[in-house]
Amino acid sequence: MSDAPTSRRAGFRAAIERFLKERLDVRLGKLAPEDSKREALISQFEFETWIDSAARRAGQLQAVTHSLKPVHPDARGTSLFRPPDTLPLRPELGTGNLGAQFALDVVGNAAALDVYKFLKLDIEGKSLLDWMLAGDNALAEALSADVEQSKAWIDAFIGITRARGDNVASHTHAKQIFWLTGDDPADDDHYQLMAPLYATSLAHAVFQTISEDRFGEAGKLARQARRDKRNHDGVIREYPSLAVQKLGGTKPQNISQLNSERGGKNYLLGSLPPAWKSRAVREPWSVESVLPSFGSYGDTRDVLRGLRSFLGANPEPTMETRNRRDGYIDELIDGLVGFASQLQSALPPGWSRDPRCRLVEAETLWLDPGRATQVQTESDNEDFRTRWLAMDWPAEIGKRFGNWLNGKLDGKLPVGDVEQRHWTHELLADSEWAMHVDRDRRRIEEVARPQRGGP
């Protein structure tokens, strides 16, 4: 036994056991109490059994910062792990600018991604993988009292950061570029063949930054101050002509772990000079729904036209067809989230109290979450907050979105209840929609807690 503090060993052990219990509980929750598979499943999640299995499966994963899969999902070439601090700093923005705080990505067998979730466990501000790479004795002892066994497991886990062989290889599905490095473009020897990879860690940082600028609380406060024409220390960042690229279709985890965390979404910045079309946000007075207004918002008309044209051609029922259809739906959902965010930012909290507001209750709860955070002693605020936190309204919004989209396609295509339910599911399962709802829920619960006599 080493000099590692007992409390730290216990802390590591408790965190790992908690991780295993949470995963086991989810699996058991899907089985009936009398199911014969329960006993075998419980044995799989015993501490040493699971750790041993995870260590063996770690060889199916590779930690990367530059990945080939986003270039083409069927490419079988080399991906690279190049930490930002090993790369030169250049005037252009690149992975080297990320410094020590960067998101490590993982590629490989999607069925083994639970191993990486294990290695990402945060303990005392560092991941388990970082503790392993640092050679921490307390963690080694927490894994096993057998020094050799613990060392073997740790070597297997940190192996995901090592290069896979000395040879690098491209693939017929990968992009390749002949780059002129000499002076004579007619001489083949004056070219270097380049195989560009996707800078996945950099792309993730860009996605997080843009999402925070578009939908974060600081941006909302700054836009509110601009609307009120008052000074504010915050900064507003706008991204005109922003596009969303979906990687991996319905299985984003087949591309990489970070791509899965983003729901397959990757932002592409507009490459054209911005053409600003500033338009004041109008209060949705005297209407029961804002969805008709959304129909003329941004690129919604163009996306609907593309979806109608695509489905109207009666494409074959293949995975490619489903992915392309879902791509159109993702664009509509992104637009709907942006449309709602614009209303929420531009209008003062509580605007839905105005007698001119005739929106159905679900849309009022959706579009005026600030009303639920107001702490005046009016019973209206508390009632509104209670109805919001009951969380019945997201399903109703999903249903109304499905009905609206069916209405836009009806007469052009044969759509009905099956399609309506699919559109509804796509909205409620969307990561950005869920992120916004969860963020507002946490803010409202913070206000509600003292009202309920909580700590």
Short mmCIF file of C-alpha atoms in Angstrom, two decimals, residues 242-432:
data_model
loop_
_atom_site.label_atom_id
_atom_site.label_comp_id
_atom_site.label_asym_id
_atom_site.label_seq_id
_atom_site.Cartn_x
_atom_site.Cartn_y
_atom_site.Cartn_z
CA LEU A 242 -25.05 30.58 -40.21
CA ALA A 243 -25.60 27.05 -41.50
CA VAL A 244 -25.92 23.77 -39.61
CA GLN A 245 -24.24 20.66 -41.01
CA LYS A 246 -25.58 17.32 -39.73
CA LEU A 247 -22.98 14.56 -39.50
CA GLY A 248 -23.90 10.94 -38.95
CA GLY A 249 -27.60 11.17 -39.77
CA THR A 250 -29.67 9.33 -37.18
CA LYS A 251 -26.54 7.81 -35.59
CA PRO A 252 -24.15 10.70 -34.84
CA GLN A 253 -22.23 8.46 -32.41
CA ASN A 254 -20.85 6.56 -35.43
CA ILE A 255 -18.83 9.67 -36.32
CA SER A 256 -17.37 10.47 -32.91
CA GLN A 257 -18.22 11.07 -29.26
CA LEU A 258 -18.21 14.89 -29.51
CA ASN A 259 -20.36 14.74 -32.61
CA SER A 260 -22.82 12.60 -30.65
CA GLU A 261 -22.87 15.13 -27.79
CA ARG A 262 -23.85 17.83 -30.31
CA GLY A 263 -26.60 15.65 -31.76
CA GLY A 264 -24.61 15.57 -35.00
CA LYS A 265 -24.83 19.35 -35.43
CA ASN A 266 -21.85 21.37 -36.62
CA TYR A 267 -21.94 25.09 -37.39
CA LEU A 268 -20.69 26.50 -40.68
CA LEU A 269 -20.00 30.22 -40.79
CA GLY A 270 -21.34 32.17 -43.73
CA SER A 271 -18.65 32.87 -46.32
CA LEU A 272 -20.50 35.78 -47.96
CA PRO A 273 -20.57 39.39 -46.77
CA PRO A 274 -23.56 39.82 -44.42
CA ALA A 275 -26.71 41.37 -45.84
CA TRP A 276 -28.40 42.73 -42.74
CA LYS A 277 -32.16 42.84 -42.71
CA SER A 278 -32.89 44.21 -39.29
CA ARG A 279 -36.54 44.06 -38.42
CA ALA A 280 -38.19 45.01 -35.16
CA VAL A 281 -39.77 42.14 -33.28
CA ARG A 282 -43.53 42.56 -33.11
CA GLU A 283 -45.59 41.37 -30.17
CA PRO A 284 -47.84 38.45 -31.12
CA TRP A 285 -51.07 40.23 -30.26
CA SER A 286 -54.54 38.96 -31.19
CA VAL A 287 -53.38 35.58 -32.49
CA GLU A 288 -53.73 32.11 -30.99
CA SER A 289 -50.40 30.84 -32.34
CA VAL A 290 -47.07 32.23 -33.50
CA LEU A 291 -46.46 29.30 -35.86
CA PRO A 292 -48.01 31.08 -38.88
CA SER A 293 -45.57 33.93 -38.27
CA PHE A 294 -42.72 31.42 -38.03
CA GLY A 295 -43.68 30.30 -41.53
CA SER A 296 -42.32 33.59 -42.89
CA TYR A 297 -39.34 33.81 -40.52
CA GLY A 298 -35.80 33.60 -41.90
CA ASP A 299 -35.27 30.74 -44.33
CA THR A 300 -38.39 28.82 -43.26
CA ARG A 301 -40.16 29.27 -46.63
CA ASP A 302 -37.12 27.99 -48.53
CA VAL A 303 -36.71 24.98 -46.25
CA LEU A 304 -40.40 24.09 -46.57
CA ARG A 305 -40.18 24.44 -50.34
CA GLY A 306 -37.17 22.11 -50.41
CA LEU A 307 -38.89 19.54 -48.17
CA ARG A 308 -42.06 19.57 -50.29
CA SER A 309 -40.05 19.19 -53.49
CA PHE A 310 -37.97 16.34 -52.09
CA LEU A 311 -40.87 14.35 -50.65
CA GLY A 312 -43.04 15.14 -53.66
CA ALA A 313 -40.54 13.29 -55.87
CA ASN A 314 -41.53 10.10 -53.98
CA PRO A 315 -37.94 9.04 -53.14
CA GLU A 316 -37.11 5.43 -52.32
CA PRO A 317 -37.53 4.53 -48.60
CA THR A 318 -33.80 4.27 -47.90
CA MET A 319 -31.53 5.49 -45.10
CA GLU A 320 -30.30 8.29 -47.38
CA THR A 321 -33.90 9.44 -47.90
CA ARG A 322 -34.60 9.44 -44.17
CA ASN A 323 -31.39 11.32 -43.43
CA ARG A 324 -32.14 13.98 -46.03
CA ARG A 325 -35.73 14.36 -44.81
CA ASP A 326 -34.53 14.66 -41.23
CA GLY A 327 -32.00 17.25 -42.37
CA TYR A 328 -34.84 19.48 -43.56
CA ILE A 329 -36.67 18.93 -40.26
CA ASP A 330 -33.51 19.83 -38.31
CA GLU A 331 -33.30 23.11 -40.25
CA LEU A 332 -36.92 23.90 -39.41
CA ILE A 333 -36.35 23.10 -35.73
CA ASP A 334 -33.19 25.23 -35.61
CA GLY A 335 -35.20 28.06 -37.13
CA LEU A 336 -38.01 27.57 -34.62
CA VAL A 337 -35.57 27.67 -31.69
CA GLY A 338 -34.03 30.86 -33.08
CA PHE A 339 -37.46 32.38 -33.68
CA ALA A 340 -38.52 31.67 -30.08
CA SER A 341 -35.19 32.92 -28.71
CA GLN A 342 -35.60 36.19 -30.61
CA LEU A 343 -39.05 36.75 -29.11
CA GLN A 344 -37.85 35.85 -25.62
CA SER A 345 -34.89 38.23 -25.88
CA ALA A 346 -36.68 41.17 -27.46
CA LEU A 347 -39.85 41.26 -25.35
CA PRO A 348 -39.83 42.11 -21.63
CA PRO A 349 -40.60 39.32 -19.13
CA GLY A 350 -44.30 39.17 -18.42
CA TRP A 351 -45.39 40.58 -21.79
CA SER A 352 -47.95 37.76 -22.09
CA ARG A 353 -50.02 39.35 -19.28
CA ASP A 354 -51.17 42.01 -21.72
CA PRO A 355 -54.88 41.54 -22.52
CA ARG A 356 -54.00 41.69 -26.22
CA CYS A 357 -52.11 38.38 -25.86
CA ARG A 358 -54.46 35.60 -26.95
CA LEU A 359 -51.91 32.84 -27.46
CA VAL A 360 -52.88 29.37 -26.30
CA GLU A 361 -51.44 28.62 -22.88
CA ALA A 362 -48.72 26.24 -24.12
CA GLU A 363 -47.26 28.91 -26.41
CA THR A 364 -47.46 31.53 -23.65
CA LEU A 365 -45.46 29.27 -21.34
CA TRP A 366 -42.98 28.53 -24.12
CA LEU A 367 -42.38 32.09 -25.27
CA ASP A 368 -42.50 34.02 -21.98
CA PRO A 369 -40.36 31.99 -19.53
CA GLY A 370 -39.18 35.23 -17.94
CA ARG A 371 -42.65 35.69 -16.48
CA ALA A 372 -42.07 32.58 -14.36
CA THR A 373 -38.87 34.07 -12.91
CA GLN A 374 -40.47 37.29 -11.69
CA VAL A 375 -40.66 37.31 -7.91
CA GLN A 376 -43.38 39.84 -7.27
CA THR A 377 -45.98 38.68 -4.79
CA GLU A 378 -48.67 38.41 -7.46
CA SER A 379 -50.45 35.09 -7.41
CA ASP A 380 -50.46 35.20 -11.24
CA ASN A 381 -46.68 34.77 -11.29
CA GLU A 382 -46.75 31.78 -8.96
CA ASP A 383 -49.58 30.13 -10.88
CA PHE A 384 -47.73 30.70 -14.14
CA ARG A 385 -44.55 29.25 -12.63
CA THR A 386 -46.41 26.18 -11.36
CA ARG A 387 -47.94 25.53 -14.77
CA TRP A 388 -44.54 26.01 -16.43
CA LEU A 389 -42.78 23.56 -14.09
CA ALA A 390 -45.53 20.96 -14.57
CA MET A 391 -43.83 20.48 -17.98
CA ASP A 392 -47.01 19.56 -19.84
CA TRP A 393 -46.49 22.34 -22.37
CA PRO A 394 -43.44 20.97 -24.35
CA ALA A 395 -45.48 17.99 -25.56
CA GLU A 396 -48.28 20.36 -26.59
CA ILE A 397 -45.81 22.57 -28.50
CA GLY A 398 -44.46 19.45 -30.20
CA LYS A 399 -47.97 18.44 -31.21
CA ARG A 400 -48.78 21.93 -32.51
CA PHE A 401 -45.51 21.98 -34.49
CA GLY A 402 -46.41 18.61 -36.02
CA ASN A 403 -49.89 19.82 -36.94
CA TRP A 404 -48.46 23.04 -38.41
CA LEU A 405 -45.95 21.14 -40.56
CA ASN A 406 -48.62 18.71 -41.71
CA GLY A 407 -50.74 21.69 -42.69
CA LYS A 408 -47.88 23.10 -44.75
CA LEU A 409 -47.49 19.80 -46.59
CA ASP A 410 -51.18 18.87 -46.87
CA GLY A 411 -52.56 19.18 -50.37
CA LYS A 412 -49.07 18.72 -51.76
CA LEU A 413 -48.29 15.34 -50.18
CA PRO A 414 -50.26 12.55 -48.47
CA VAL A 415 -49.55 13.22 -44.78
CA GLY A 416 -51.48 12.23 -41.69
CA ASP A 417 -51.21 11.12 -38.06
CA VAL A 418 -48.04 9.04 -38.57
CA GLU A 419 -46.16 11.97 -40.08
CA GLN A 420 -47.53 14.34 -37.43
CA ARG A 421 -46.21 12.10 -34.66
CA HIS A 422 -42.80 11.91 -36.37
CA TRP A 423 -42.50 15.72 -36.65
CA THR A 424 -43.50 16.00 -32.97
CA HIS A 425 -40.88 13.47 -31.90
CA GLU A 426 -38.15 15.19 -33.93
CA LEU A 427 -38.79 18.51 -32.17
CA LEU A 428 -38.92 17.10 -28.64
CA ALA A 429 -35.79 14.97 -29.22
CA ASP A 430 -33.77 17.86 -30.70
CA SER A 431 -30.71 18.71 -28.58
CA GLU A 432 -30.95 22.50 -28.94
#
